[in-house]
Every structure is written in structure tokens, then in C-alpha cells.
Coordinates of N, CA, C and O in Angstrom, one line a residue:
M1 N 195.2 -85.4 109.7 CA 195.2 -84.9 111.0 C 194.4 -85.9 111.9 O 193.3 -86.3 111.5
K2 N 194.9 -86.3 113.0 CA 194.3 -87.2 113.9 C 193.4 -86.4 114.9 O 193.8 -85.4 115.4
T3 N 192.2 -86.9 115.0 CA 191.2 -86.2 115.9 C 191.5 -86.7 117.4 O 191.7 -87.8 117.6
Q4 N 191.5 -85.7 118.3 CA 191.7 -86.0 119.7 C 190.3 -85.9 120.4 O 189.5 -85.1 120.0
N5 N 190.1 -86.8 121.3 CA 188.8 -86.8 122.0 C 189.2 -86.3 123.4 O 189.9 -87.0 124.2
Y6 N 188.6 -85.1 123.8 CA 188.9 -84.6 125.1 C 187.5 -84.3 125.8 O 186.5 -84.1 125.1
H7 N 187.5 -84.4 127.1 CA 186.3 -84.0 127.8 C 186.6 -83.6 129.2 O 187.7 -84.0 129.7
L8 N 185.8 -82.8 129.8 CA 186.0 -82.4 131.1 C 185.5 -83.4 132.1 O 184.5 -84.1 131.8
L9 N 186.1 -83.5 133.2 CA 185.7 -84.4 134.3 C 185.3 -83.5 135.5 O 186.0 -82.6 135.9
G10 N 184.2 -83.9 136.1 CA 183.7 -83.2 137.4 C 184.5 -83.8 138.5 O 185.4 -84.7 138.4
P11 N 184.3 -83.2 139.7 CA 185.0 -83.6 140.9 C 184.8 -85.1 141.2 O 185.6 -85.7 141.9
D12 N 183.7 -85.7 140.7 CA 183.4 -87.1 141.0 C 184.1 -88.0 140.0 O 183.9 -89.2 140.0
G13 N 184.8 -87.4 139.0 CA 185.6 -88.2 138.0 C 184.7 -88.6 136.8 O 185.2 -89.2 135.9
K14 N 183.5 -88.1 136.8 CA 182.6 -88.4 135.7 C 182.6 -87.3 134.7 O 182.9 -86.1 135.0
P15 N 182.3 -87.6 133.4 CA 182.2 -86.5 132.4 C 181.3 -85.3 132.9 O 180.3 -85.6 133.5
F16 N 181.8 -84.1 132.6 CA 181.1 -82.9 133.1 C 180.4 -82.3 131.9 O 181.1 -81.9 130.9
F17 N 179.1 -82.1 131.9 CA 178.4 -81.4 130.8 C 178.3 -79.9 131.2 O 177.8 -79.5 132.2
W18 N 178.9 -79.2 130.3 CA 179.1 -77.7 130.5 C 177.8 -77.0 130.1 O 177.5 -77.0 128.9
L19 N 177.0 -76.6 131.0 CA 175.8 -75.8 130.7 C 175.9 -74.5 131.3 O 175.6 -74.2 132.5
A20 N 176.4 -73.5 130.5 CA 176.8 -72.2 131.0 C 175.8 -71.2 130.6 O 175.2 -71.2 129.6
D21 N 175.7 -70.2 131.5 CA 175.0 -69.0 131.2 C 176.0 -67.9 130.9 O 177.0 -67.7 131.7
T22 N 175.9 -67.3 129.7 CA 176.9 -66.3 129.3 C 176.4 -65.0 129.9 O 175.8 -64.1 129.2
A23 N 176.6 -64.7 131.1 CA 176.2 -63.5 131.8 C 177.3 -62.5 131.8 O 177.8 -62.1 132.8
W24 N 177.7 -62.1 130.6 CA 178.9 -61.2 130.4 C 178.8 -60.0 131.4 O 179.8 -59.7 132.0
N25 N 177.7 -59.4 131.5 CA 177.6 -58.2 132.3 C 177.3 -58.4 133.8 O 177.0 -57.5 134.5
L26 N 177.3 -59.6 134.2 CA 177.0 -59.9 135.6 C 177.7 -59.1 136.6 O 177.2 -58.5 137.5
W27 N 179.1 -59.0 136.4 CA 179.8 -58.1 137.3 C 179.8 -56.7 136.9 O 179.7 -55.8 137.7
C28 N 179.8 -56.4 135.6 CA 179.8 -55.1 135.1 C 178.6 -54.2 135.5 O 178.8 -53.1 135.8
K29 N 177.4 -54.8 135.4 CA 176.2 -54.1 135.6 C 175.4 -54.5 136.8 O 174.5 -53.9 137.3
G30 N 175.7 -55.7 137.4 CA 174.9 -56.3 138.5 C 175.4 -55.8 139.8 O 176.6 -55.4 140.0
V31 N 174.6 -56.0 140.8 CA 175.0 -55.7 142.2 C 174.7 -57.0 143.1 O 174.0 -57.9 142.7
P32 N 175.4 -57.1 144.2 CA 175.4 -58.3 145.0 C 174.0 -58.8 145.3 O 173.8 -60.1 145.2
D33 N 173.1 -58.0 145.6 CA 171.7 -58.5 146.0 C 171.1 -59.2 144.8 O 170.4 -60.2 144.9
E34 N 171.3 -58.6 143.6 CA 170.8 -59.3 142.4 C 171.5 -60.6 142.1 O 170.9 -61.5 141.5
W35 N 172.8 -60.7 142.4 CA 173.5 -61.9 142.1 C 172.9 -63.1 142.8 O 172.9 -64.2 142.3
D36 N 172.5 -62.9 144.1 CA 171.9 -64.0 144.8 C 170.7 -64.6 144.1 O 170.6 -65.8 143.9
E37 N 169.8 -63.7 143.8 CA 168.6 -64.1 143.1 C 168.9 -64.7 141.7 O 168.3 -65.8 141.4
Y38 N 169.8 -64.1 141.0 CA 170.2 -64.6 139.7 C 170.8 -66.0 139.8 O 170.4 -67.0 139.1
L39 N 171.7 -66.2 140.7 CA 172.4 -67.5 140.8 C 171.5 -68.6 141.3 O 171.5 -69.7 140.8
S40 N 170.6 -68.2 142.2 CA 169.6 -69.2 142.7 C 168.7 -69.7 141.5 O 168.4 -70.9 141.4
L41 N 168.2 -68.7 140.7 CA 167.4 -69.1 139.5 C 168.2 -69.9 138.5 O 167.7 -71.0 138.1
R42 N 169.4 -69.6 138.2 CA 170.2 -70.3 137.2 C 170.5 -71.7 137.8 O 170.4 -72.7 137.1
K43 N 170.8 -71.9 139.1 CA 171.0 -73.2 139.7 C 169.7 -74.0 139.5 O 169.8 -75.2 139.1
H44 N 168.6 -73.4 139.8 CA 167.3 -74.1 139.7 C 167.0 -74.6 138.3 O 166.5 -75.6 138.1
Q45 N 167.5 -73.8 137.3 CA 167.3 -74.1 135.9 C 168.3 -75.1 135.4 O 168.2 -75.5 134.2
G46 N 169.2 -75.5 136.2 CA 170.2 -76.5 135.8 C 171.5 -76.1 135.3 O 172.3 -76.9 134.9
F47 N 171.7 -74.8 135.3 CA 173.0 -74.3 134.8 C 174.1 -74.7 135.8 O 173.9 -74.7 137.0
N48 N 175.3 -75.0 135.3 CA 176.4 -75.4 136.3 C 177.7 -74.5 136.0 O 178.7 -74.8 136.7
V49 N 177.6 -73.6 135.1 CA 178.8 -72.7 134.8 C 178.3 -71.3 134.6 O 177.2 -71.1 134.0
I50 N 179.0 -70.3 135.2 CA 178.6 -68.9 134.9 C 179.8 -68.2 134.3 O 180.9 -68.2 134.8
Q51 N 179.6 -67.7 133.1 CA 180.7 -67.0 132.3 C 180.4 -65.5 132.4 O 179.3 -65.1 132.2
F52 N 181.4 -64.7 132.7 CA 181.3 -63.3 132.9 C 182.6 -62.6 132.6 O 183.6 -63.2 132.6
V53 N 182.5 -61.3 132.4 CA 183.6 -60.4 132.0 C 184.1 -59.8 133.3 O 183.3 -59.3 134.2
T54 N 185.4 -59.7 133.4 CA 186.1 -59.2 134.7 C 186.5 -57.7 134.5 O 187.2 -57.2 135.4
S55 N 186.2 -57.1 133.4 CA 186.7 -55.7 133.1 C 185.6 -55.1 132.3 O 184.5 -55.5 132.2
W56 N 186.0 -54.1 131.6 CA 185.0 -53.4 130.6 C 185.1 -54.2 129.3 O 186.0 -55.0 129.0
W57 N 184.1 -53.9 128.5 CA 184.0 -54.5 127.2 C 183.0 -53.7 126.4 O 182.4 -52.8 126.9
R58 N 182.7 -54.0 125.1 CA 181.8 -53.2 124.3 C 180.4 -53.2 124.9 O 179.7 -52.2 124.6
G59 N 180.0 -54.2 125.6 CA 178.7 -54.2 126.2 C 178.6 -53.4 127.5 O 177.4 -53.2 128.0
C60 N 179.7 -52.9 128.0 CA 179.7 -52.1 129.3 C 181.0 -51.5 129.4 O 182.0 -52.2 129.9
T61 N 181.2 -50.2 129.0 CA 182.5 -49.6 129.1 C 182.7 -48.9 130.5 O 183.8 -48.6 130.8
Q62 N 181.6 -48.8 131.3 CA 181.8 -48.2 132.6 C 181.1 -49.1 133.7 O 180.0 -48.9 134.0
P63 N 181.8 -50.1 134.1 CA 181.2 -51.0 135.1 C 180.7 -50.3 136.4 O 181.4 -49.3 136.8
V64 N 179.6 -50.7 136.9 CA 179.0 -50.0 138.1 C 179.9 -50.0 139.3 O 179.8 -49.1 140.2
H65 N 180.8 -51.0 139.4 CA 181.8 -51.1 140.5 C 183.1 -50.3 140.2 O 184.0 -50.4 141.0
G66 N 183.2 -49.7 139.1 CA 184.4 -49.1 138.6 C 185.2 -50.1 137.9 O 184.9 -51.2 137.8
H67 N 186.3 -49.6 137.3 CA 187.2 -50.4 136.5 C 188.0 -51.3 137.4 O 188.5 -50.8 138.4
S68 N 188.2 -52.6 137.1 CA 189.0 -53.5 137.9 C 190.4 -53.1 137.8 O 191.2 -53.3 138.7
F69 N 190.8 -52.5 136.7 CA 192.2 -52.1 136.5 C 192.2 -51.0 135.4 O 191.2 -50.8 134.7
E70 N 193.3 -50.3 135.3 CA 193.5 -49.4 134.2 C 195.0 -49.3 134.0 O 195.8 -49.6 134.8
V71 N 195.4 -48.8 132.8 CA 196.8 -48.5 132.6 C 197.0 -47.1 132.7 O 196.4 -46.2 132.0
V72 N 197.9 -46.7 133.6 CA 198.2 -45.3 133.9 C 199.7 -45.1 133.8 O 200.5 -45.8 134.4
D73 N 200.1 -44.2 132.9 CA 201.5 -43.9 132.7 C 202.3 -45.2 132.4 O 203.4 -45.4 132.9
G74 N 201.7 -46.1 131.6 CA 202.4 -47.3 131.2 C 202.4 -48.4 132.2 O 203.0 -49.4 132.0
K75 N 201.7 -48.2 133.3 CA 201.7 -49.3 134.4 C 200.2 -49.7 134.6 O 199.3 -48.9 134.6
V76 N 200.1 -51.0 134.9 CA 198.7 -51.5 135.2 C 198.5 -51.2 136.7 O 199.3 -51.5 137.6
V77 N 197.3 -50.6 136.9 CA 196.9 -50.2 138.3 C 195.6 -51.0 138.6 O 194.6 -50.8 137.8
F78 N 195.6 -51.8 139.6 CA 194.4 -52.5 140.0 C 193.6 -51.7 141.0 O 194.3 -51.2 141.9
H79 N 192.3 -51.6 140.9 CA 191.5 -50.9 141.8 C 190.9 -51.9 142.8 O 190.0 -52.6 142.5
E80 N 191.4 -51.8 144.0 CA 191.0 -52.8 145.0 C 189.5 -52.9 145.4 O 189.0 -53.9 145.6
A81 N 188.9 -51.7 145.4 CA 187.4 -51.7 145.7 C 186.7 -52.5 144.6 O 185.8 -53.3 144.9
A82 N 187.0 -52.3 143.4 CA 186.4 -53.0 142.3 C 186.7 -54.5 142.3 O 185.9 -55.4 142.1
M83 N 188.0 -54.8 142.6 CA 188.4 -56.2 142.7 C 187.7 -56.9 143.9 O 187.4 -58.1 143.8
K84 N 187.4 -56.2 145.0 CA 186.7 -56.8 146.1 C 185.3 -57.2 145.6 O 184.8 -58.2 146.1
T85 N 184.7 -56.5 144.7 CA 183.4 -56.9 144.2 C 183.5 -58.1 143.3 O 182.6 -59.0 143.3
L86 N 184.6 -58.2 142.6 CA 184.9 -59.4 141.8 C 185.1 -60.6 142.8 O 184.5 -61.7 142.5
D87 N 185.8 -60.4 143.9 CA 186.0 -61.4 144.9 C 184.6 -61.9 145.4 O 184.4 -63.1 145.5
L88 N 183.7 -61.0 145.6 CA 182.4 -61.4 146.1 C 181.6 -62.2 145.1 O 181.0 -63.2 145.4
L89 N 181.6 -61.8 143.9 CA 180.9 -62.5 142.8 C 181.5 -63.9 142.7 O 180.7 -64.9 142.6
V90 N 182.8 -64.0 142.6 CA 183.4 -65.4 142.5 C 183.0 -66.2 143.7 O 182.6 -67.4 143.5
A91 N 183.0 -65.7 144.9 CA 182.5 -66.4 146.1 C 181.1 -66.9 146.0 O 180.7 -68.0 146.4
K92 N 180.2 -66.0 145.5 CA 178.8 -66.3 145.4 C 178.6 -67.4 144.3 O 177.8 -68.3 144.6
I93 N 179.3 -67.4 143.2 CA 179.2 -68.4 142.2 C 179.6 -69.8 142.8 O 179.0 -70.8 142.7
R94 N 180.8 -69.7 143.5 CA 181.3 -71.0 144.2 C 180.3 -71.5 145.2 O 180.0 -72.7 145.3
D95 N 179.7 -70.5 146.0 CA 178.7 -70.9 147.1 C 177.5 -71.6 146.5 O 176.8 -72.4 147.1
A96 N 177.2 -71.2 145.2 CA 176.0 -71.7 144.5 C 176.4 -73.1 143.9 O 175.5 -73.8 143.3
G97 N 177.6 -73.5 144.1 CA 178.0 -74.8 143.6 C 178.2 -74.9 142.1 O 178.1 -75.9 141.4
M98 N 178.6 -73.7 141.5 CA 178.8 -73.6 140.1 C 180.2 -73.4 139.7 O 181.0 -72.9 140.5
V99 N 180.6 -73.7 138.5 CA 181.9 -73.4 138.0 C 182.0 -71.9 137.6 O 181.2 -71.3 137.0
V100 N 183.1 -71.3 138.0 CA 183.4 -69.9 137.7 C 184.2 -69.9 136.4 O 185.2 -70.5 136.2
A101 N 183.7 -69.1 135.4 CA 184.3 -69.0 134.1 C 184.5 -67.6 133.7 O 183.7 -67.0 132.9
P102 N 185.5 -66.9 134.3 CA 185.7 -65.5 134.0 C 186.5 -65.3 132.7 O 187.4 -66.0 132.3
V103 N 186.0 -64.3 131.9 CA 186.8 -63.8 130.8 C 187.8 -62.8 131.3 O 187.5 -61.8 131.8
M104 N 189.1 -63.2 131.1 CA 190.1 -62.3 131.6 C 190.3 -61.0 130.8 O 190.6 -60.0 131.4
L105 N 190.3 -61.1 129.5 CA 190.5 -60.0 128.6 C 189.6 -60.0 127.4 O 189.8 -60.8 126.5
W106 N 188.5 -59.2 127.5 CA 187.7 -59.1 126.3 C 188.5 -58.5 125.1 O 189.3 -57.6 125.4
A107 N 188.3 -59.1 123.9 CA 189.2 -58.7 122.9 C 188.5 -58.5 121.5 O 189.1 -58.7 120.5
H108 N 187.3 -58.1 121.5 CA 186.6 -58.0 120.2 C 186.9 -56.7 119.4 O 187.2 -56.7 118.3
T109 N 186.9 -55.6 120.1 CA 187.2 -54.3 119.5 C 188.5 -53.7 120.0 O 189.1 -54.1 121.0
G110 N 189.0 -52.7 119.3 CA 190.2 -52.0 119.7 C 190.1 -51.3 121.0 O 191.1 -50.9 121.6
N111 N 188.9 -51.1 121.6 CA 188.7 -50.5 122.9 C 188.7 -51.5 124.0 O 188.8 -51.1 125.2
D112 N 188.6 -52.7 123.7 CA 188.5 -53.8 124.7 C 190.0 -54.0 125.2 O 190.9 -54.0 124.4
P113 N 190.1 -54.4 126.5 CA 191.5 -54.6 127.0 C 192.3 -55.6 126.3 O 193.5 -55.4 126.2
G114 N 191.7 -56.7 125.8 CA 192.5 -57.7 125.1 C 193.2 -57.2 123.8 O 194.1 -57.8 123.3
Q115 N 192.7 -56.0 123.3 CA 193.3 -55.4 122.1 C 194.0 -54.1 122.5 O 195.0 -53.8 122.0
S116 N 193.4 -53.3 123.4 CA 194.0 -52.0 123.7 C 195.2 -52.1 124.6 O 196.0 -51.1 124.6
C117 N 195.3 -53.1 125.4 CA 196.5 -53.3 126.2 C 197.6 -54.0 125.5 O 197.4 -54.8 124.7
S118 N 198.8 -53.6 125.9 CA 200.0 -54.3 125.3 C 200.0 -55.7 125.7 O 199.3 -56.2 126.7
E119 N 200.8 -56.5 125.0 CA 201.0 -57.9 125.4 C 201.4 -58.1 126.8 O 200.9 -58.9 127.6
E120 N 202.4 -57.3 127.2 CA 202.9 -57.3 128.6 C 201.9 -57.0 129.6 O 201.8 -57.6 130.7
H121 N 201.0 -56.0 129.3 CA 200.0 -55.6 130.2 C 198.9 -56.7 130.3 O 198.4 -57.0 131.4
C122 N 198.6 -57.3 129.1 CA 197.6 -58.4 129.1 C 198.1 -59.6 130.0 O 197.3 -60.1 130.8
I123 N 199.4 -59.9 129.9 CA 200.0 -60.9 130.8 C 199.8 -60.6 132.2 O 199.4 -61.4 133.1
E124 N 200.2 -59.3 132.6 CA 200.1 -58.9 134.0 C 198.7 -59.0 134.5 O 198.4 -59.4 135.6
I125 N 197.7 -58.5 133.7 CA 196.3 -58.5 134.1 C 195.8 -59.9 134.3 O 195.2 -60.2 135.4
A126 N 196.0 -60.7 133.3 CA 195.5 -62.1 133.4 C 196.2 -62.9 134.5 O 195.6 -63.7 135.2
R127 N 197.5 -62.7 134.7 CA 198.2 -63.4 135.7 C 197.7 -63.0 137.1 O 197.6 -63.8 138.0
T128 N 197.4 -61.7 137.3 CA 196.9 -61.3 138.6 C 195.5 -61.9 138.8 O 195.3 -62.4 140.0
L129 N 194.7 -62.0 137.8 CA 193.4 -62.7 138.0 C 193.6 -64.1 138.4 O 192.9 -64.7 139.3
L130 N 194.5 -64.8 137.6 CA 194.8 -66.2 137.9 C 195.3 -66.4 139.3 O 194.8 -67.3 140.0
E131 N 196.2 -65.6 139.7 CA 196.7 -65.8 141.1 C 195.7 -65.5 142.2 O 195.7 -66.1 143.2
R132 N 194.8 -64.6 141.9 CA 193.7 -64.2 142.9 C 192.6 -65.2 143.0 O 192.1 -65.5 144.1
Y133 N 192.3 -65.9 141.9 CA 191.1 -66.7 141.9 C 191.3 -68.2 141.5 O 190.4 -69.0 141.4
D134 N 192.6 -68.6 141.4 CA 192.9 -70.0 141.0 C 192.3 -71.0 142.0 O 192.5 -70.9 143.2
A135 N 191.6 -71.9 141.4 CA 191.0 -73.0 142.2 C 190.5 -74.1 141.2 O 190.3 -73.8 140.0
P136 N 190.3 -75.3 141.6 CA 189.8 -76.3 140.7 C 188.4 -76.0 140.0 O 188.1 -76.6 139.0
D137 N 187.7 -75.1 140.6 CA 186.3 -74.8 140.1 C 186.3 -73.6 139.2 O 185.3 -73.0 138.9
V138 N 187.5 -73.3 138.6 CA 187.6 -72.1 137.7 C 188.1 -72.7 136.3 O 189.0 -73.4 136.2
V139 N 187.4 -72.2 135.3 CA 187.8 -72.5 133.9 C 188.0 -71.1 133.3 O 187.1 -70.3 133.3
W140 N 189.2 -70.8 132.9 CA 189.6 -69.5 132.4 C 189.3 -69.3 130.9 O 189.7 -70.1 130.1
L141 N 188.7 -68.2 130.6 CA 188.5 -67.7 129.2 C 189.5 -66.6 129.0 O 189.3 -65.5 129.5
L142 N 190.7 -66.9 128.5 CA 191.8 -66.0 128.4 C 191.3 -64.7 127.6 O 191.6 -63.6 128.1
S143 N 190.7 -64.9 126.5 CA 190.2 -63.7 125.7 C 188.7 -64.0 125.4 O 188.3 -65.1 125.3
G144 N 188.0 -62.9 125.3 CA 186.6 -63.0 125.0 C 186.3 -62.4 123.6 O 186.7 -61.2 123.4
D145 N 185.5 -63.1 122.8 CA 185.0 -62.6 121.5 C 186.2 -62.1 120.6 O 186.0 -61.2 119.8
G146 N 187.3 -62.7 120.8 CA 188.5 -62.3 120.0 C 188.5 -62.8 118.6 O 187.8 -63.8 118.2
H147 N 189.2 -62.1 117.8 CA 189.5 -62.5 116.4 C 190.8 -63.2 116.3 O 191.8 -62.6 116.6
H148 N 190.8 -64.5 116.0 CA 192.1 -65.3 116.1 C 192.4 -65.9 114.8 O 193.1 -66.9 114.8
E149 N 191.9 -65.4 113.7 CA 192.1 -66.1 112.4 C 193.5 -65.7 111.9 O 194.1 -66.6 111.2
R150 N 194.0 -64.6 112.1 CA 195.3 -64.2 111.6 C 196.5 -64.8 112.4 O 196.4 -64.9 113.6
P151 N 197.5 -65.3 111.7 CA 198.6 -66.0 112.4 C 199.3 -65.1 113.4 O 199.6 -65.6 114.5
E152 N 199.4 -63.8 113.2 CA 200.0 -62.9 114.2 C 199.2 -62.8 115.4 O 199.7 -62.7 116.5
D153 N 197.8 -62.9 115.3 CA 197.0 -62.8 116.5 C 197.1 -64.1 117.2 O 197.1 -64.2 118.5
Q154 N 197.1 -65.2 116.5 CA 197.3 -66.6 117.1 C 198.6 -66.6 117.9 O 198.6 -67.1 119.1
E155 N 199.6 -66.2 117.3 CA 200.9 -66.2 118.0 C 200.9 -65.3 119.2 O 201.5 -65.6 120.3
R156 N 200.3 -64.1 119.1 CA 200.2 -63.2 120.3 C 199.5 -63.9 121.5 O 200.0 -63.8 122.6
W157 N 198.3 -64.5 121.2 CA 197.6 -65.1 122.3 C 198.3 -66.4 122.8 O 198.2 -66.7 124.0
K158 N 199.0 -67.1 122.0 CA 199.8 -68.2 122.5 C 200.9 -67.7 123.4 O 201.1 -68.3 124.5
R159 N 201.5 -66.6 123.1 CA 202.6 -66.1 123.9 C 202.0 -65.6 125.3 O 202.5 -65.9 126.3
I160 N 200.8 -64.9 125.2 CA 200.2 -64.4 126.4 C 199.8 -65.6 127.3 O 200.1 -65.7 128.5
G161 N 199.1 -66.6 126.7 CA 198.7 -67.8 127.4 C 199.8 -68.5 128.1 O 199.7 -68.9 129.2
R162 N 200.9 -68.7 127.3 CA 202.0 -69.5 127.9 C 202.6 -68.8 129.1 O 203.0 -69.4 130.1
K163 N 202.7 -67.5 129.0 CA 203.3 -66.7 130.1 C 202.3 -66.6 131.3 O 202.7 -66.7 132.5
V164 N 201.0 -66.5 131.0 CA 200.0 -66.4 132.1 C 200.0 -67.7 132.9 O 200.0 -67.7 134.1
F165 N 199.9 -68.8 132.2 CA 199.6 -70.1 132.8 C 200.9 -70.9 133.1 O 200.8 -72.0 133.6
A166 N 202.1 -70.3 132.9 CA 203.3 -71.0 133.3 C 203.3 -71.2 134.8 O 203.0 -70.3 135.6
G167 N 203.6 -72.4 135.2 CA 203.6 -72.8 136.6 C 202.2 -73.2 137.1 O 202.0 -73.5 138.3
Y168 N 201.2 -73.2 136.2 CA 199.8 -73.6 136.6 C 199.4 -74.8 135.6 O 198.5 -74.6 134.9
P169 N 200.0 -75.9 135.7 CA 199.7 -77.0 134.8 C 198.3 -77.6 134.9 O 197.8 -78.2 133.9
D170 N 197.7 -77.4 136.0 CA 196.3 -77.9 136.2 C 195.2 -76.9 135.8 O 194.0 -77.3 135.9
A171 N 195.6 -75.7 135.5 CA 194.6 -74.7 135.2 C 193.9 -75.1 133.8 O 194.6 -75.5 132.9
V172 N 192.6 -74.9 133.8 CA 191.9 -75.2 132.5 C 191.6 -73.8 131.9 O 191.0 -73.0 132.5
A173 N 192.1 -73.7 130.7 CA 192.0 -72.4 130.0 C 191.6 -72.6 128.6 O 191.9 -73.6 127.9
T174 N 190.8 -71.6 128.0 CA 190.4 -71.7 126.6 C 190.3 -70.2 126.2 O 190.6 -69.3 126.9
L175 N 189.8 -70.1 125.0 CA 189.5 -68.8 124.4 C 188.0 -68.8 124.0 O 187.5 -69.8 123.6
H176 N 187.4 -67.6 124.1 CA 186.0 -67.5 123.6 C 186.1 -66.7 122.3 O 186.4 -65.5 122.3
P177 N 186.0 -67.5 121.2 CA 186.1 -66.8 119.9 C 184.9 -65.9 119.6 O 183.8 -66.1 120.1
H178 N 185.0 -65.0 118.6 CA 183.9 -64.2 118.2 C 182.9 -65.2 117.4 O 183.2 -66.3 117.1
G179 N 181.7 -64.7 117.2 CA 180.6 -65.5 116.6 C 181.0 -66.1 115.3 O 181.8 -65.6 114.5
V180 N 180.5 -67.3 115.1 CA 180.6 -68.0 113.8 C 182.1 -68.3 113.5 O 182.6 -68.1 112.4
S181 N 182.9 -68.6 114.5 CA 184.3 -68.9 114.3 C 184.7 -70.0 115.3 O 184.0 -70.3 116.3
W182 N 185.8 -70.7 115.0 CA 186.3 -71.8 115.8 C 187.8 -71.6 115.9 O 188.5 -71.4 114.9
V183 N 188.3 -71.7 117.1 CA 189.7 -71.5 117.3 C 190.5 -72.8 117.6 O 191.7 -72.9 117.7
G184 N 189.8 -73.9 117.7 CA 190.4 -75.2 118.1 C 191.5 -75.6 117.2 O 192.5 -76.1 117.7
D185 N 191.3 -75.5 115.9 CA 192.4 -75.9 115.0 C 193.6 -75.0 115.1 O 194.7 -75.6 114.9
F186 N 193.5 -73.8 115.4 CA 194.6 -72.9 115.5 C 195.4 -73.1 116.7 O 196.6 -72.9 116.8
F187 N 194.8 -73.6 117.8 CA 195.4 -73.7 119.1 C 195.6 -75.1 119.6 O 195.8 -75.3 120.7
A188 N 195.4 -76.1 118.7 CA 195.5 -77.5 119.1 C 196.9 -77.7 119.5 O 197.4 -78.3 120.3

């Protein structure tokens, strides 16, 4: 197997060192006034990427802003009030001059949307987020804390990713694997 050397480039064309804070609950449990203080501190500490969850997950099943979406009678329903708070968080991260790195679908447990939602619903949810927040300063984490070792799971996430990012050739996307695992070989 030949090793590929890849690296991210910043807007200045120089290699970009990814120093992210994994603030998974930033949107789920935080409020706008806290976000300003938090982002100012992280910027001062040298962080340049903020990773966060855009829905519920095992660390917060009831976000303070409400669910960004839910599946009702087989259809995905987005809750605009909750989505507007996501809009505000994304704007604040951008205003702080940091890269936005949202987890589209947390997928660790059967209750997380990346597992509890159908493949078609996952595509619709992720595609809606992509269309709403797409910009050069976003790096997408398609799934969060997912188990991707089984071939059928790999194929499922490949299908989801291909459909979500079709027509977005410049979008930068990855997966956040569960602890002590690596997905690079499966998704090369």
C-alpha cells in the first residue's frame, strides 16, 4: 500500500495546524452569552478550530435550545428556533476567526441520530446542515464517535457521505471515530 501525504492549507496557502477544542456540548448546553467568553478564551489560548455537536447525543439528550430536528411520522422536521441558535453559534465561531467543525450526526449509541435515524434521514439531515452552513471555513464531521469497523457500517457511511456531499467537491469532510480507533484505512 502506498502512503499518501495530505495536509490542510489555510487561506494563506500555508499548512494549517489543526488545534481544536472538542466542545461537543457547546451548542447543546451552552448559551450565547457564554459562547462569547468561551470563544475569546479559546482564541487567546491558541485554538483555531471548534468541534461541536449539532443535535443530541449521549452527553446531552435534551439540548437547552430544543432539538434541531426530529423524525415525526417518518419525516424529518427541523425546528427553526433551535436552528437559529445553531446559526448564531456558527456566526460567533466565524467572528472569532476560527474554523467551524460541526458533527452532523453523532453515532456512538443506538439512541444517537447517526444510528437511530434511517440512512435516508441521515442524508437529509446532513445535507440540510451542509446547505445551511457551507463555507470555506467549515470542516464537516459527518459522524461522531461512530463505530466503523464492520464492512456494512463502512458502506453505509460511504453511501451517506457520497449523497450528502454530491455537488460539493470543495467541502472538507471526515469522520470522528470512537476512541482508540482509526478510520483512515477503511475510507481511503
